[in-house]
């Protein structure tokens, strides 16, 4: 996809603050995910990952930065997951991080992408590369979790965002 690192322009930030799906919490969140019977469950964010595990839903791919609301919390117990470690500064999607998300999605078994920096924007490559019918869940600060069902329409929206980001290097 991208050949270099991508930076989110300031004018795109407000659009990405709006939820790209239903905002849910607690059992409503768990019931929604279970009802979708997704091929893969991908979580972006430490709070969302921990919340789903507490609700007895084990994500297939966990994208974590060891922070909740920018406060360091450390990584949870990830069991026997295959781990990918990447650097990804705030407001960016590095090529390294993009490739790690793709590899995590394509690796058999459960995986985790541990990010030195910020993981928020990594929902974008997750949506672009997850199989149709997968669910990508990310946190909406102070509100709950956003559940996105991957399909051609959502993938197209994610690709539009990538098209508006600035590319460096390559």
Coordinates of N, CA and C in Angstrom, one line a residue:
X1 N 0.8 -1.2 0.0 CA 0.0 0.0 0.0 C 0.9 1.2 0.0
X2 N 1.1 1.9 1.1 CA 1.9 3.0 1.2 C 3.4 2.6 1.1
X3 N 4.2 3.4 0.4 CA 5.6 3.0 0.3 C 6.5 3.7 1.3
X4 N 6.0 4.8 1.9 CA 6.7 5.5 2.9 C 5.9 5.6 4.2
X5 N 6.3 6.5 5.1 CA 5.6 6.8 6.3 C 4.5 7.8 5.9
X6 N 3.3 7.7 6.6 CA 2.2 8.6 6.4 C 2.0 9.5 7.6
X7 N 1.7 10.8 7.3 CA 1.4 11.7 8.4 C 0.0 12.3 8.2
X8 N -0.8 12.3 9.3 CA -2.1 12.8 9.2 C -2.1 14.3 9.2
X9 N -2.7 15.0 8.2 CA -2.7 16.4 8.1 C -3.7 17.0 9.2
X10 N -3.5 18.2 9.7 CA -4.3 18.8 10.7 C -5.8 18.8 10.2
X11 N -6.1 19.2 9.0 CA -7.4 19.3 8.5 C -8.2 18.0 8.5
X12 N -7.6 16.9 8.6 CA -8.3 15.6 8.6 C -8.6 15.1 10.0
X13 N -7.9 15.7 11.0 CA -8.1 15.2 12.4 C -9.6 15.3 12.9
X14 N -10.3 16.4 12.7 CA -11.7 16.5 13.2 C -12.6 15.3 12.6
X15 N -12.4 15.0 11.3 CA -13.2 14.0 10.7 C -12.9 12.6 11.4
X16 N -11.7 12.4 11.7 CA -11.3 11.1 12.3 C -11.7 11.0 13.8
X17 N -12.1 12.1 14.4 CA -12.6 12.1 15.8 C -14.0 11.5 15.9
X18 N -14.7 11.6 14.8 CA -16.1 11.1 14.8 C -16.1 9.6 14.7
X19 N -16.9 8.9 15.5 CA -16.9 7.5 15.4 C -17.3 6.9 14.0
X20 N -16.6 5.9 13.6 CA -16.9 5.2 12.3 C -17.7 4.0 12.5
X21 N -18.7 4.0 13.4 CA -19.5 2.9 13.7 C -20.3 3.2 15.0
X22 N -20.9 2.1 15.5 CA -21.7 2.3 16.8 C -20.8 2.4 18.0
X23 N -21.1 3.2 18.9 CA -20.3 3.3 20.2 C -21.0 2.6 21.2
X24 N -20.4 1.5 21.8 CA -21.0 0.6 22.7 C -20.1 0.4 23.9
X25 N -20.7 -0.1 25.0 CA -20.0 -0.4 26.2 C -20.6 -1.7 26.8
X26 N -19.8 -2.3 27.7 CA -20.2 -3.5 28.5 C -20.9 -4.6 27.6
X27 N -21.9 -5.2 28.2 CA -22.6 -6.3 27.5 C -23.1 -6.0 26.2
X28 N -23.5 -4.7 25.9 CA -24.0 -4.3 24.6 C -22.9 -4.5 23.6
X29 N -21.7 -4.1 24.0 CA -20.5 -4.3 23.1 C -20.2 -5.8 22.8
X30 N -20.2 -6.6 23.9 CA -20.0 -8.0 23.7 C -21.1 -8.7 22.9
X31 N -22.3 -8.3 23.1 CA -23.5 -8.9 22.4 C -23.4 -8.5 20.9
X32 N -23.0 -7.3 20.6 CA -22.9 -6.9 19.2 C -21.8 -7.7 18.5
X33 N -20.6 -7.8 19.1 CA -19.5 -8.5 18.5 C -19.9 -10.0 18.3
X34 N -20.5 -10.6 19.3 CA -20.9 -12.0 19.2 C -22.0 -12.2 18.1
X35 N -22.9 -11.3 18.0 CA -24.0 -11.4 17.0 C -23.4 -11.3 15.5
X36 N -22.3 -10.6 15.4 CA -21.7 -10.5 14.0 C -21.0 -11.7 13.6
X37 N -20.6 -12.6 14.6 CA -19.8 -13.8 14.3 C -18.7 -13.5 13.4
X38 N -17.8 -12.6 13.8 CA -16.8 -12.1 12.8 C -15.7 -13.1 12.6
X39 N -15.1 -13.0 11.4 CA -14.0 -13.9 11.0 C -12.8 -13.6 11.9
X40 N -12.5 -12.3 12.1 CA -11.4 -11.9 13.0 C -11.9 -10.8 13.8
X41 N -11.4 -10.7 15.1 CA -11.7 -9.5 15.9 C -10.3 -8.8 16.1
X42 N -10.3 -7.6 15.7 CA -9.0 -6.8 15.9 C -9.4 -5.6 16.8
X43 N -8.5 -5.5 17.9 CA -8.7 -4.3 18.8 C -7.6 -3.4 18.6
X44 N -7.9 -2.1 18.6 CA -6.9 -1.0 18.5 C -7.0 -0.2 19.8
X45 N -6.1 -0.4 20.7 CA -6.1 0.3 22.0 C -6.2 -0.6 23.2
X46 N -5.5 -0.2 24.2 CA -5.3 -1.0 25.4 C -6.6 -1.2 26.2
X47 N -7.4 -0.1 26.3 CA -8.6 -0.1 27.1 C -9.6 -1.1 26.4
X48 N -9.7 -1.0 25.1 CA -10.7 -1.8 24.3 C -10.3 -3.3 24.4
X49 N -9.0 -3.6 24.3 CA -8.5 -4.9 24.4 C -8.9 -5.5 25.8
X50 N -8.5 -4.7 26.8 CA -8.8 -5.2 28.2 C -10.3 -5.4 28.4
X51 N -11.1 -4.5 27.9 CA -12.6 -4.5 28.1 C -13.1 -5.8 27.4
X52 N -12.7 -6.1 26.2 CA -13.2 -7.3 25.5 C -12.8 -8.6 26.3
X53 N -11.5 -8.6 26.7 CA -11.1 -9.8 27.5 C -11.9 -10.0 28.7
X54 N -12.2 -8.9 29.4 CA -13.1 -9.0 30.6 C -14.5 -9.5 30.2
X55 N -14.9 -9.2 29.0 CA -16.3 -9.6 28.5 C -16.2 -11.0 27.9
X56 N -15.1 -11.7 28.1 CA -14.9 -13.1 27.5 C -14.8 -13.2 26.0
X57 N -14.3 -12.1 25.4 CA -14.1 -12.1 23.9 C -12.6 -11.9 23.8
X58 N -11.9 -12.9 23.2 CA -10.5 -12.8 23.0 C -10.2 -12.4 21.6
X59 N -9.6 -11.1 21.4 CA -9.3 -10.6 20.1 C -8.3 -11.5 19.4
X60 N -8.4 -11.6 18.1 CA -7.4 -12.3 17.3 C -6.2 -11.5 17.1
X61 N -6.3 -10.2 16.9 CA -5.2 -9.3 16.8 C -5.4 -8.1 17.7
X62 N -4.4 -7.9 18.6 CA -4.4 -6.8 19.5 C -3.3 -5.7 19.1
X63 N -3.7 -4.5 18.9 CA -2.8 -3.4 18.6 C -2.8 -2.5 19.8
X64 N -1.6 -2.5 20.5 CA -1.5 -1.9 21.8 C -0.3 -0.9 21.9
X65 N -0.4 0.1 22.7 CA 0.7 1.0 22.9 C 1.1 1.1 24.4
X66 N 0.4 0.3 25.3 CA 0.7 0.3 26.7 C 0.2 1.5 27.4
X67 N -0.7 2.3 26.8 CA -1.3 3.5 27.4 C -2.8 3.5 27.3
X68 N -3.5 4.1 28.3 CA -4.9 4.4 28.3 C -5.0 5.9 28.5
X69 N -5.7 6.5 27.5 CA -5.8 8.0 27.6 C -4.5 8.7 27.8
X70 N -3.5 8.2 27.1 CA -2.1 8.7 27.2 C -1.4 8.5 28.5
X71 N -2.0 7.7 29.4 CA -1.3 7.4 30.6 C -0.7 6.0 30.5
X72 N 0.5 5.9 30.9 CA 1.3 4.6 30.8 C 0.6 3.6 31.7
X73 N 0.2 2.4 31.1 CA -0.4 1.3 31.9 C 0.4 0.0 31.8
X74 N 1.3 0.0 30.8 CA 2.0 -1.3 30.5 C 1.2 -2.2 29.7
X75 N 1.8 -3.2 29.2 CA 1.1 -4.2 28.4 C 0.4 -5.3 29.2
X76 N -0.8 -5.7 28.8 CA -1.4 -6.8 29.6 C -0.7 -8.1 29.3
X77 N -1.1 -9.2 30.0 CA -0.6 -10.5 29.7 C -1.2 -10.9 28.4
X78 N -0.3 -11.2 27.4 CA -0.7 -11.5 26.1 C -0.6 -13.0 25.8
X79 N -0.3 -13.8 26.8 CA -0.3 -15.3 26.6 C 0.7 -15.7 25.5
X80 N 0.2 -16.6 24.7 CA 1.1 -17.1 23.7 C 1.0 -16.5 22.3
X81 N 0.6 -15.2 22.3 CA 0.5 -14.5 21.0 C 1.8 -14.3 20.3
X82 N 1.8 -14.3 19.0 CA 3.0 -13.9 18.2 C 3.0 -12.4 18.3
X83 N 4.2 -11.8 18.7 CA 4.3 -10.4 19.0 C 5.1 -9.7 17.9
X84 N 4.6 -8.6 17.5 CA 5.3 -7.7 16.5 C 5.6 -6.4 17.3
X85 N 6.8 -5.9 17.3 CA 7.1 -4.6 17.9 C 7.5 -3.6 16.9
X86 N 6.9 -2.4 17.0 CA 7.1 -1.3 16.0 C 7.2 0.0 16.7
X87 N 7.8 1.0 16.0 CA 7.7 2.4 16.4 C 6.7 3.1 15.5
X88 N 5.9 3.9 16.1 CA 4.8 4.6 15.3 C 4.5 5.9 16.1
X89 N 5.1 7.1 15.7 CA 4.9 8.3 16.4 C 3.4 8.8 16.3
X90 N 3.0 9.6 17.2 CA 1.6 10.2 17.2 C 1.4 10.9 15.9
X91 N 0.2 10.7 15.3 CA -0.3 11.4 14.1 C 0.3 10.8 12.9
X92 N 0.9 9.6 13.0 CA 1.5 8.9 11.8 C 1.2 7.5 11.7
X93 N 1.4 6.9 10.5 CA 1.4 5.5 10.3 C 2.7 5.2 9.6
X94 N 3.7 4.6 10.3 CA 5.0 4.3 9.7 C 4.8 3.1 8.8
X95 N 5.6 3.0 7.8 CA 5.6 1.9 6.9 C 5.8 0.6 7.8
X96 N 6.7 0.6 8.7 CA 7.0 -0.5 9.6 C 5.8 -0.9 10.4
X97 N 5.0 0.0 10.9 CA 3.8 -0.3 11.6 C 2.7 -0.9 10.7
X98 N 2.6 -0.3 9.5 CA 1.6 -0.8 8.5 C 1.9 -2.2 8.2
X99 N 3.1 -2.5 7.9 CA 3.5 -3.9 7.5 C 3.3 -4.8 8.7
X100 N 3.6 -4.4 9.9 CA 3.3 -5.3 11.1 C 1.9 -5.6 11.3
X101 N 1.0 -4.6 11.0 CA -0.5 -4.9 11.1 C -0.9 -5.9 10.1
X102 N -0.4 -5.8 8.8 CA -0.7 -6.8 7.8 C -0.1 -8.1 8.2
X103 N 1.1 -8.2 8.7 CA 1.7 -9.5 9.1 C 0.9 -10.1 10.2
X104 N 0.5 -9.3 11.2 CA -0.3 -9.8 12.3 C -1.6 -10.4 11.9
X105 N -2.3 -9.7 10.9 CA -3.5 -10.2 10.4 C -3.4 -11.5 9.6
X106 N -2.2 -11.7 9.0 CA -2.0 -12.9 8.2 C -1.2 -14.0 8.9
X107 N -0.8 -13.8 10.1 CA -0.1 -14.9 10.9 C -1.2 -15.8 11.6
X108 N -1.0 -17.1 11.4 CA -2.0 -18.0 12.1 C -1.9 -17.8 13.6
X109 N -3.1 -18.0 14.3 CA -3.1 -17.9 15.7 C -3.3 -16.4 16.1
X110 N -3.3 -16.2 17.4 CA -3.5 -14.9 17.9 C -2.2 -14.1 17.9
X111 N -2.3 -12.8 17.6 CA -1.1 -11.9 17.5 C -1.3 -10.6 18.2
X112 N -0.2 -9.9 18.4 CA -0.3 -8.5 19.0 C 0.8 -7.7 18.3
X113 N 0.4 -6.4 18.1 CA 1.3 -5.4 17.6 C 1.6 -4.5 18.7
X114 N 2.8 -4.5 19.3 CA 3.1 -3.6 20.4 C 3.8 -2.3 19.9
X115 N 3.2 -1.2 20.1 CA 3.6 0.0 19.5 C 4.4 0.9 20.5
X116 N 5.6 1.3 20.1 CA 6.3 2.3 20.8 C 5.9 3.6 20.1
X117 N 5.0 4.4 20.8 CA 4.5 5.6 20.2 C 3.0 5.6 20.4
X118 N 2.2 5.7 19.3 CA 0.8 5.7 19.4 C 0.1 4.8 18.4
X119 N -0.9 4.1 18.8 CA -1.5 3.1 17.9 C -2.8 3.5 17.2
X120 N -3.3 4.7 17.6 CA -4.7 5.1 17.1 C -4.9 4.9 15.6
X121 N -4.0 5.4 14.8 CA -4.2 5.4 13.4 C -4.0 4.0 12.7
X122 N -3.6 3.0 13.5 CA -3.3 1.7 12.9 C -4.6 1.0 12.7
X123 N -5.8 1.6 13.1 CA -7.1 1.0 12.7 C -7.2 1.1 11.2
X124 N -6.6 2.0 10.6 CA -6.7 2.2 9.1 C -6.1 1.1 8.4
X125 N -4.9 0.7 8.5 CA -4.4 -0.5 7.8 C -5.1 -1.8 8.3
X126 N -5.6 -1.8 9.5 CA -6.4 -3.0 9.9 C -7.6 -3.2 9.1
X127 N -8.4 -2.1 8.9 CA -9.6 -2.1 8.1 C -9.3 -2.5 6.7
X128 N -8.2 -1.9 6.1 CA -7.9 -2.1 4.7 C -7.5 -3.6 4.5
X129 N -6.8 -4.2 5.4 CA -6.3 -5.5 5.2 C -7.0 -6.7 5.9
X130 N -7.9 -6.4 6.8 CA -8.7 -7.5 7.4 C -9.7 -8.1 6.4
X131 N -9.9 -9.4 6.6 CA -10.9 -10.0 5.7 C -12.3 -9.4 5.9
X132 N -13.1 -9.4 4.8 CA -14.5 -8.9 4.9 C -15.2 -9.7 6.0
X133 N -16.0 -9.0 6.8 CA -16.7 -9.7 7.9 C -16.0 -9.6 9.2
X134 N -14.7 -9.2 9.2 CA -14.0 -9.0 10.4 C -14.5 -7.8 11.1
X135 N -14.2 -7.7 12.4 CA -14.6 -6.6 13.2 C -13.3 -5.9 13.7
X136 N -13.2 -4.6 13.5 CA -12.2 -3.8 14.1 C -12.8 -2.9 15.2
X137 N -12.3 -3.0 16.4 CA -12.9 -2.2 17.5 C -11.8 -1.3 18.1
X138 N -12.2 0.0 18.2 CA -11.3 1.0 18.8 C -12.0 1.8 19.8
X139 N -11.2 2.5 20.7 CA -11.8 3.3 21.7 C -12.2 4.7 21.3
X140 N -13.4 5.1 21.8 CA -13.8 6.5 21.6 C -13.7 7.1 23.0
X141 N -12.7 7.9 23.2 CA -12.4 8.4 24.6 C -13.6 9.0 25.3
X142 N -13.8 8.5 26.5 CA -14.9 9.0 27.3 C -16.3 8.4 26.9
X143 N -16.4 7.7 25.9 CA -17.7 7.2 25.4 C -17.9 5.7 25.4
X144 N -16.8 5.0 24.9 CA -16.9 3.5 24.8 C -16.1 3.0 23.7
X145 N -16.5 2.0 23.0 CA -15.8 1.3 22.0 C -16.6 1.4 20.7
X146 N -15.9 1.7 19.6 CA -16.5 1.7 18.3 C -16.3 0.4 17.6
X147 N -17.4 -0.2 17.1 CA -17.3 -1.5 16.4 C -17.5 -1.2 14.9
X148 N -16.5 -1.5 14.1 CA -16.5 -1.4 12.7 C -16.5 -2.7 12.0
X149 N -17.5 -3.0 11.1 CA -17.5 -4.2 10.4 C -16.8 -4.0 9.0
X150 N -15.8 -4.8 8.8 CA -15.0 -4.6 7.5 C -15.8 -5.1 6.3
X151 N -16.0 -4.2 5.4 CA -16.6 -4.5 4.1 C -16.0 -3.6 3.0
X152 N -16.4 -3.7 1.8 CA -15.8 -2.9 0.7 C -16.1 -1.4 1.0
X153 N -17.2 -1.0 1.6 CA -17.6 0.4 1.8 C -16.6 1.0 2.9
X154 N -16.4 0.3 4.0 CA -15.5 0.7 5.0 C -14.1 0.8 4.5
X155 N -13.7 -0.2 3.8 CA -12.3 -0.2 3.2 C -12.1 1.0 2.3
X156 N -13.1 1.3 1.5 CA -13.1 2.4 0.6 C -12.9 3.8 1.4
X157 N -13.6 3.9 2.5 CA -13.5 5.1 3.4 C -12.0 5.2 3.9
X158 N -11.5 4.0 4.4 CA -10.1 4.0 4.9 C -9.1 4.4 3.8
X159 N -9.3 3.9 2.6 CA -8.4 4.2 1.5 C -8.5 5.7 1.2
X160 N -9.7 6.3 1.3 CA -9.8 7.8 1.1 C -9.0 8.6 2.1
X161 N -9.0 8.1 3.4 CA -8.2 8.8 4.4 C -6.7 8.7 4.1
X162 N -6.3 7.5 3.7 CA -4.9 7.3 3.3 C -4.5 8.2 2.2
X163 N -5.4 8.3 1.2 CA -5.1 9.2 0.1 C -4.9 10.7 0.4
X164 N -5.5 11.1 1.6 CA -5.3 12.4 2.0 C -4.2 12.7 3.0
X165 N -3.5 11.5 3.4 CA -2.4 11.7 4.3 C -1.1 12.0 3.5
X166 N -0.2 12.6 4.1 CA 1.1 13.0 3.5 C 2.1 11.8 3.6
X167 N 2.7 11.5 2.5 CA 3.7 10.4 2.4 C 5.1 10.9 2.5
X168 N 5.9 10.3 3.3 CA 7.3 10.7 3.4 C 8.2 9.4 3.1
X169 N 9.3 9.7 2.4 CA 10.2 8.6 2.2 C 9.7 7.6 1.2
X170 N 10.2 6.3 1.4 CA 9.7 5.3 0.5 C 10.8 4.7 -0.2

